[in-house]
Coordinates of C-alpha atoms in Angstrom, one line a residue:
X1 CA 0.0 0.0 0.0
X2 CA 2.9 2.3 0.7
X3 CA 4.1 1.8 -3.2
X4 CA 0.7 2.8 -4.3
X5 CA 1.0 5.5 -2.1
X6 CA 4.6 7.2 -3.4
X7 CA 3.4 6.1 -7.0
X8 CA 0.4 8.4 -6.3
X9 CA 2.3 11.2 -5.1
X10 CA 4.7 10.5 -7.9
X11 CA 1.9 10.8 -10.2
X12 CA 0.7 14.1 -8.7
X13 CA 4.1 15.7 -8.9
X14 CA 4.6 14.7 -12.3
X15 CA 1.0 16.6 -13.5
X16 CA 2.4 19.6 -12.5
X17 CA 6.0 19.6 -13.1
X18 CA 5.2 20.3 -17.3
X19 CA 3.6 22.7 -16.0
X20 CA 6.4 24.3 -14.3
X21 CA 8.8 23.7 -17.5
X22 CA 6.5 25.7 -20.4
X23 CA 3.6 26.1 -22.1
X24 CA 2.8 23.7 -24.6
X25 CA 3.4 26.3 -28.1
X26 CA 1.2 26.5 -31.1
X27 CA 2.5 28.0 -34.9
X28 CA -0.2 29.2 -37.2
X29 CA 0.2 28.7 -41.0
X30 CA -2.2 30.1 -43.2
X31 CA -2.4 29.6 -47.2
X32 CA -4.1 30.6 -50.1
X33 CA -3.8 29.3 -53.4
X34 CA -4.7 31.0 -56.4
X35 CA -3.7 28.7 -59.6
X36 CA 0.1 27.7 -59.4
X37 CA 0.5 30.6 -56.8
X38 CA 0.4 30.2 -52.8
X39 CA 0.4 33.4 -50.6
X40 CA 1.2 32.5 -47.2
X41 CA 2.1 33.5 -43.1
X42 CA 3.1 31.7 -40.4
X43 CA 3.0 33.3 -37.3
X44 CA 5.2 32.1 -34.2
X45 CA 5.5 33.0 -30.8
X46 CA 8.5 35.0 -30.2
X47 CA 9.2 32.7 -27.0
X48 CA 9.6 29.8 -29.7
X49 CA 11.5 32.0 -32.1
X50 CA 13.9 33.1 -28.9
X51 CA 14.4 29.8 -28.3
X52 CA 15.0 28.4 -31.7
X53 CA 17.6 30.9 -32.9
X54 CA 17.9 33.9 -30.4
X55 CA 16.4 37.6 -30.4
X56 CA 17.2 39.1 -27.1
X57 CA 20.8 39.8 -27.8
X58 CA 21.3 42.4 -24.6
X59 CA 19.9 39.8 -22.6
X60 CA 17.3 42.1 -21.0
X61 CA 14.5 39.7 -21.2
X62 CA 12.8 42.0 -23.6
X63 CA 12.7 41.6 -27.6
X64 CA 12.4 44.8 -29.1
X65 CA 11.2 45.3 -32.3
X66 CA 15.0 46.0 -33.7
X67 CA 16.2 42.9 -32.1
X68 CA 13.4 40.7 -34.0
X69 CA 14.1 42.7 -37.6
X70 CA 17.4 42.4 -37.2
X71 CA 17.3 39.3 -37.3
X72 CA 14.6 39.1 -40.1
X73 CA 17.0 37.1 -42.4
X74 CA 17.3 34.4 -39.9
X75 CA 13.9 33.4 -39.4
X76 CA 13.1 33.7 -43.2
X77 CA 15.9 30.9 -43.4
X78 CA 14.9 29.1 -40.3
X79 CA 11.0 28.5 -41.8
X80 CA 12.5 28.2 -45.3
X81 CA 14.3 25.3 -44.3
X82 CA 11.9 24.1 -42.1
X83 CA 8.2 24.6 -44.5
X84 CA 7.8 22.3 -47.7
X85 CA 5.3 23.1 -49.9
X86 CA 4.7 20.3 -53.2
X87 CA 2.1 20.2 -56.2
X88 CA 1.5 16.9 -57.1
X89 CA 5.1 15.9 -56.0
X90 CA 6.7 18.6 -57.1
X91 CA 8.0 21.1 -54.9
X92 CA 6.7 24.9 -54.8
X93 CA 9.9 26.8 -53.7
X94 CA 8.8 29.2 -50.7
X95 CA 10.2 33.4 -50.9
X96 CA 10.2 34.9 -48.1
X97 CA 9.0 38.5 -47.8
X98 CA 7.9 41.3 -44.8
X99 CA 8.2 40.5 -41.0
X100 CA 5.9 41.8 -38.7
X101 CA 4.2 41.5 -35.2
X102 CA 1.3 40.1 -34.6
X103 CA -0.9 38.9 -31.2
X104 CA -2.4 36.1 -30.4
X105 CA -4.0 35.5 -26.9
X106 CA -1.0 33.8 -25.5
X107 CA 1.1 37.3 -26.4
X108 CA 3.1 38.5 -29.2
X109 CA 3.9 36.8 -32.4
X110 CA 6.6 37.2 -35.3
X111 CA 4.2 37.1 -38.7
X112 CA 6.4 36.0 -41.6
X113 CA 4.9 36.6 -45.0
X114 CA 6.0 34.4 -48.2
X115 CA 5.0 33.6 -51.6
X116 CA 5.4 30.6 -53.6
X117 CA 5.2 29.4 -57.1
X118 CA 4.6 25.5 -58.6
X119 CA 5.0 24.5 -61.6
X120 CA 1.2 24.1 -62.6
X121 CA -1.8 24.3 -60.6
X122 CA -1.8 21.2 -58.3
X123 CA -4.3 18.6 -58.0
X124 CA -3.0 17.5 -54.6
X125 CA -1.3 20.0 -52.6
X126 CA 1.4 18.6 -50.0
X127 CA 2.4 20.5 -46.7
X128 CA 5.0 19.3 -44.5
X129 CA 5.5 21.2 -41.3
X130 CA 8.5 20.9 -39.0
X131 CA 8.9 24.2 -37.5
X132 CA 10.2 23.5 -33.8
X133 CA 9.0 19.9 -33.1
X134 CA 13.1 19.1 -32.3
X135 CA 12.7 21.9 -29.7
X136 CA 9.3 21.1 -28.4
X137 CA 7.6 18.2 -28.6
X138 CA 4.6 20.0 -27.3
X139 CA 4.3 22.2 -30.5
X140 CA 1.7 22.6 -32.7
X141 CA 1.3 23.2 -36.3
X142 CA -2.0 25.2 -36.8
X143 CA -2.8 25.2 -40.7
X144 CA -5.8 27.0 -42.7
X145 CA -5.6 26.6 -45.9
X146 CA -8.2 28.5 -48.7
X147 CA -8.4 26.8 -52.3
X148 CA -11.4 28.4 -53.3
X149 CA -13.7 25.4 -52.9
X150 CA -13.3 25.6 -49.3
X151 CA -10.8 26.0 -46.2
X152 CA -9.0 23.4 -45.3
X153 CA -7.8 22.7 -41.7
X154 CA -5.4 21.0 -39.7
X155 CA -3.3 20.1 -36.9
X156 CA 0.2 19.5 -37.4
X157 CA 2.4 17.5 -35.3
X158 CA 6.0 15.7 -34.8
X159 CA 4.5 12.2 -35.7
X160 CA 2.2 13.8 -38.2
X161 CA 3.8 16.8 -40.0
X162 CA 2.5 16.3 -43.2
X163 CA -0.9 17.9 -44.6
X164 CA -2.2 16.4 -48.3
X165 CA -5.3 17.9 -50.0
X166 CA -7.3 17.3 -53.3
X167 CA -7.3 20.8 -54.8
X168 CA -10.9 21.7 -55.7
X169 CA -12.4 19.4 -53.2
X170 CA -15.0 20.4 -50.5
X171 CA -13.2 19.8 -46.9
X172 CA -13.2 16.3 -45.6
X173 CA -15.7 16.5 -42.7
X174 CA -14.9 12.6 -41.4
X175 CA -11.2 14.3 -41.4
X176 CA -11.8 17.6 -39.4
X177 CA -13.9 15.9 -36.7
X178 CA -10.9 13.7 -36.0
X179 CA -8.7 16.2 -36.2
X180 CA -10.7 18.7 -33.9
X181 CA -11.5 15.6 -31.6
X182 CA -7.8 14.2 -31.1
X183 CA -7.2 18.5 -30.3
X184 CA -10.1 17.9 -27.0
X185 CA -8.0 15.6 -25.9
X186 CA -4.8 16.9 -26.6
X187 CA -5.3 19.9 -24.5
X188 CA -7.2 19.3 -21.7
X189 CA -4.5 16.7 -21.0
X190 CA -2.1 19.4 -21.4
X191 CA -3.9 22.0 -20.0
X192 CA -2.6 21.5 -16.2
X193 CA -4.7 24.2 -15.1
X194 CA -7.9 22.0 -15.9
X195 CA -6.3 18.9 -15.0
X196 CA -5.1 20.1 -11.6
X197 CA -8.7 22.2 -11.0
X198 CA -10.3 18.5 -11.8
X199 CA -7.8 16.3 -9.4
X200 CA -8.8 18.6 -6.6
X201 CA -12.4 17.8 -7.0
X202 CA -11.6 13.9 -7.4
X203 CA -9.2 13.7 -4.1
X204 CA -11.8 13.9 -1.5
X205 CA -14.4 12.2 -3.3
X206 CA -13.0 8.8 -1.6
X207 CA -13.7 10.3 1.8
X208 CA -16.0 11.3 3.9
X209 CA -16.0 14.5 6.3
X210 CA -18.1 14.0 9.8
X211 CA -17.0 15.0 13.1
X212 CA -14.4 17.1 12.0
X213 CA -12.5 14.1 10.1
X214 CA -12.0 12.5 7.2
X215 CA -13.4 9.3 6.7
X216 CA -12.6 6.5 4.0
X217 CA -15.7 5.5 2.4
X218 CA -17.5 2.3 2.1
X219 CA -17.9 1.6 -1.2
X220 CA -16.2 2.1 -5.3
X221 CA -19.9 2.8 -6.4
X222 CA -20.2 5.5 -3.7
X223 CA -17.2 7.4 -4.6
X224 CA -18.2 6.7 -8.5
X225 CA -21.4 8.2 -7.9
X226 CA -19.4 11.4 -5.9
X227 CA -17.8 11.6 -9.3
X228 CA -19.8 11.2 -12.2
X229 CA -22.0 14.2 -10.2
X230 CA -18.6 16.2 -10.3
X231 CA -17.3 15.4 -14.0
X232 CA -21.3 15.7 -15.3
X233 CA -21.4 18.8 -13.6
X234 CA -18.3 20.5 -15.1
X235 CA -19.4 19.2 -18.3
X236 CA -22.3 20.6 -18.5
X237 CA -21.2 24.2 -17.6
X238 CA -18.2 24.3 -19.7
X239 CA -20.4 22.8 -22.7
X240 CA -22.7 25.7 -22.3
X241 CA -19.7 28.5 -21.9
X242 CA -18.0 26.9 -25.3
X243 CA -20.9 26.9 -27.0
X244 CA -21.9 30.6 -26.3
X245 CA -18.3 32.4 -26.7
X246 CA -17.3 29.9 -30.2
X247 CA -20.6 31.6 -31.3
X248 CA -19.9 35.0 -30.0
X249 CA -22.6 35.1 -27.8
X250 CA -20.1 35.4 -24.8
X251 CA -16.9 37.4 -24.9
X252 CA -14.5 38.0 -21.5
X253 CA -10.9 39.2 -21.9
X254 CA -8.6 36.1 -21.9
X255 CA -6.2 37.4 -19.8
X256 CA -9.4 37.8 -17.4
X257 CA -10.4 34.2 -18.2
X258 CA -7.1 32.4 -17.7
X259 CA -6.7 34.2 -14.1
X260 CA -10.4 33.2 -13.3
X261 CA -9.1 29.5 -13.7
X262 CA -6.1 30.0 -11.8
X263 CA -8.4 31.3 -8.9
X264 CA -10.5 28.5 -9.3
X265 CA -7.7 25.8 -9.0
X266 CA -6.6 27.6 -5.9
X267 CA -10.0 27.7 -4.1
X268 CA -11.0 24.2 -4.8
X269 CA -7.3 23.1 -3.8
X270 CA -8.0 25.2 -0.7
X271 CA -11.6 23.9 0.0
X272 CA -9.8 20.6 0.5
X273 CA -7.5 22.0 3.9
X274 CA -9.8 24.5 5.1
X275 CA -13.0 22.5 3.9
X276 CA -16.0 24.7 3.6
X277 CA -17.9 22.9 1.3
X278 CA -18.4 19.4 1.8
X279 CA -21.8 18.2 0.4
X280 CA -22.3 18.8 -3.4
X281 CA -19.1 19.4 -4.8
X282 CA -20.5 19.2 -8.4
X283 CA -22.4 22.3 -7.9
X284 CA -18.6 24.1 -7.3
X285 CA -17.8 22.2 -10.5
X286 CA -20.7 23.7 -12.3
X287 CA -20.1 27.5 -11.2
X288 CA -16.1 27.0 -12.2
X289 CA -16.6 25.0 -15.1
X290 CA -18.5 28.3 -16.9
X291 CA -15.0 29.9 -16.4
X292 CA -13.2 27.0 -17.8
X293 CA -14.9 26.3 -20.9
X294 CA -14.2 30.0 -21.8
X295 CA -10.8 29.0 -21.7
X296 CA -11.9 25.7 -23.5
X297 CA -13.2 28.6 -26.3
X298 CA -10.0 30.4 -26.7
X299 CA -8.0 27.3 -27.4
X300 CA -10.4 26.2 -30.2
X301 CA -10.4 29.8 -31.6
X302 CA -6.8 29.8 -32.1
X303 CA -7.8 26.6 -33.6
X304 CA -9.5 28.1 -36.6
X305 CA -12.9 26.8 -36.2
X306 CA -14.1 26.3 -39.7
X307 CA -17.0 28.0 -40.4
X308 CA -18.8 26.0 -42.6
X309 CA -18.6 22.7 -40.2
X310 CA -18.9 25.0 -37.1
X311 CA -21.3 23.1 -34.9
X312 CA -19.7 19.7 -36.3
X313 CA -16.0 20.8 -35.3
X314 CA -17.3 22.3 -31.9
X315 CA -19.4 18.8 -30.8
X316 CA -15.8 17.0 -31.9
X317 CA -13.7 19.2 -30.0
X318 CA -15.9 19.1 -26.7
X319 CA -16.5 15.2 -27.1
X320 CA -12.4 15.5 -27.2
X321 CA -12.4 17.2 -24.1
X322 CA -14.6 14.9 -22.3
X323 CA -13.0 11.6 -23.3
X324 CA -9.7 13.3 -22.1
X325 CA -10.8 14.1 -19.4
X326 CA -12.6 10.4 -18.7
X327 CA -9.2 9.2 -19.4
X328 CA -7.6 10.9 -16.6
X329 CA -10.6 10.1 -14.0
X330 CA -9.9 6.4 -15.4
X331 CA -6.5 6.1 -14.4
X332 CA -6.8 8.5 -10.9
X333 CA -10.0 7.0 -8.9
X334 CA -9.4 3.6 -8.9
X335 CA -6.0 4.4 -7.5
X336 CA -7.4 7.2 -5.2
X337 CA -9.9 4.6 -3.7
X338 CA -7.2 1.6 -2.8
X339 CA -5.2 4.7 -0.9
X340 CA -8.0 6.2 1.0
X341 CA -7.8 3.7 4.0
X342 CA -4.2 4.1 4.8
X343 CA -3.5 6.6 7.5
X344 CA -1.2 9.2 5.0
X345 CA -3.8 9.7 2.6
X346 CA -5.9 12.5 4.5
X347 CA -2.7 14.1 5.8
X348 CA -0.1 13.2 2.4
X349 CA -2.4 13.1 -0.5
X350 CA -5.4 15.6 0.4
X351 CA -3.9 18.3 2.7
X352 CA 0.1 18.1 1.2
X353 CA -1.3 17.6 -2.5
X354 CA -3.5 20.1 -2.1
X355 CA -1.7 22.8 -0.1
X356 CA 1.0 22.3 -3.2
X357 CA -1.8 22.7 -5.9
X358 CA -3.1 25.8 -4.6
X359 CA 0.7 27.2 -4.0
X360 CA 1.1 26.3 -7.7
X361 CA -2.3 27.9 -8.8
X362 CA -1.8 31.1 -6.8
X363 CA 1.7 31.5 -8.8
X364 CA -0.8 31.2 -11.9
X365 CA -3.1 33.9 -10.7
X366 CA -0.3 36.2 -10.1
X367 CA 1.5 35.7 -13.4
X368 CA -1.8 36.2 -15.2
X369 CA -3.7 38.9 -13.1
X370 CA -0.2 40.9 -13.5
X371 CA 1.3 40.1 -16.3
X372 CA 4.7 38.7 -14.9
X373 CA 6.7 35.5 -15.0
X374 CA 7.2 33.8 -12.2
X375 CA 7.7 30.4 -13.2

């Protein structure tokens, strides 16, 4: 029982130790083509372009716009090298062109512009995207790409960095609502925030509070039941918030949003020492879970929602969401319940676990209410 113990703690240290490293990074490549001619931009965060070739070169932990165009002709190489573009097997050499600055809701962007030229008009167009995947293997490629029958969409990756279309055909829809499903998944299990928010609802639900102490309880199906109330809950309410702001029904500031979540991880975390709430949990999962599926609405705007397949790509993305997030209740109550007799559970894994969720959740709140980094 003691291993299962240490392995659970192990496996609560390593959910938020990514998080301490970086923030998983996204490029965004958009195309047009226009008979043997592509237009084109990618846009990349200037963290990602620091850390691929170096911009801050007075090391003041500030890139100024005449650090970044000075080193214009090094990112034109750096994508050059690293973007492939073919018509029907033959390659379409890329030309770089203007730099600028763009933002995105994770913060500022270098926007490089470039043209390219095949040899006819393609009947299958080829993109191969490798911009930083050696760096970080968290990286994703975002592409939109307009043909004049449709825009195309993607999601680029390091075991999947290739993109092949059939010029002139409508969108595959079978192909964007895997593509938008796999994303769910993808970032709610890299979204530590949501994972950590959701771990601090699922450690007491083996327990029972009476008398001023935790008690283990009696049964799986009990704390099942505690659960599925919790996870239903949050589902529902982040459903509804995605729905509303992908529509544009519902708009907050992001930065407002992401330090909404980070409060939210902190008070549920906290709820667990000092517990104030003990009976219906899932109706704190309902209230946060609004302010979550905001953030659930920025991610899948960044995502290019296409507009033509909008409800289709949204159901896909949130049924992503959700089977991620079964997956990580799957693998964390059954463990959770085996631990919740032993005398180190209340103390080590709900007060210690907890106490260091909220510590890492306040950090959150401070970087994102201010504007700083702290981690």
């Amino acid at each position: 029982m003691m291993r299962l113990l240490t392995l659970a703690v192990g496996l609560l240290l390593g959910l938020a130790s990514p998080a301490l490293a970086h923030k998983a990074s996204d490029g965004f490549l958009e195309l047009s083509l226009d008979g043997s001619g592509v237009d084109g931009r990618v846009d990349l965060a200037l963290r990602d372009v620091e850390q691929a070739i170096g911009l801050d070169s007075d090391g003041d932990h500030a890139i100024t716009w005449a650090e970044l165009e000075s080193r214009g002709a090094d990112i034109a190489a750096y994508v050059a090298a690293r973007l492939d573009l073919a018509a029907d097997g033959e390659p379409c050499p890329i030309r770089p062109g203007a730099l600028l600055v763009d933002y995105h809701s994770d913060g500022a962007y270098a926007v490089l512009r470039f043209a390219a030229t095949c040899p006819a008009r393609p009947h299958r167009l080829a993109i191969g995207y490798h911009l930083l995947f050696d760096l970080d293997p968290l990286h994703r490629g975002l592409v939109q790409l307009s043909d004049g029958a449709g825009v195309h969409t993607a999601v680029l990756a390091p075991d999947a960095p290739e993109f092949r279309i059939s010029v002139g055909e409508r969108p595959n829809l079978l192909s964007q609502i895997l593509s938008y499903g796999r994303q769910g998944v993808w970032h709610i299990w890299i979204g530590f925030d949501h994972i950590l928010f959701l771990l601090s609802l699922l450690l007491p639900a083996v327990l029972r509070r009476g008398d001023g102490r935790w008690r283990a309880v009696g049964t799986f199906r009990e704390a099942a039941v505690e659960v599925l109330k919790v996870v239903t809950a949050f589902t529902l309410a982040h459903s509804v918030t995605l729905t509303l702001a992908t529509l544009g029904i519902v708009s907050l500031p992001s930065r407002l949003v992401e330090s909404l979540i980070a409060a939210s991880v902190v008070l549920a975390a906290l709820n667990n020492v000092f517990p104030l709430v003990q009976r219906r949990l899932w109706l704190v999962a309902f209230a946060f879970g609004l302010v979550h599926g905001l953030g659930f609405a920025t991610v899948l705007a960044e995502l290019g929602l296409p507009r033509h397949a909008l409800v289709v790509s949204l159901v896909a993305f949130n049924l992503g969401v959700e089977l991620g997030q079964l997956a990580i209740v799957a693998l964390i109550l059954p463990l959770i319940f085996l631990l919740r007799e032993t005398s180190l559970y209340p103390r080590l894994m709900l007060r210690a676990g907890s106490s260091a969720i909220a510590v890492l959740g306040g950090l959150w709140l401070v970087e994102r209410a201010f504007d700083l980094r702290l981690l």
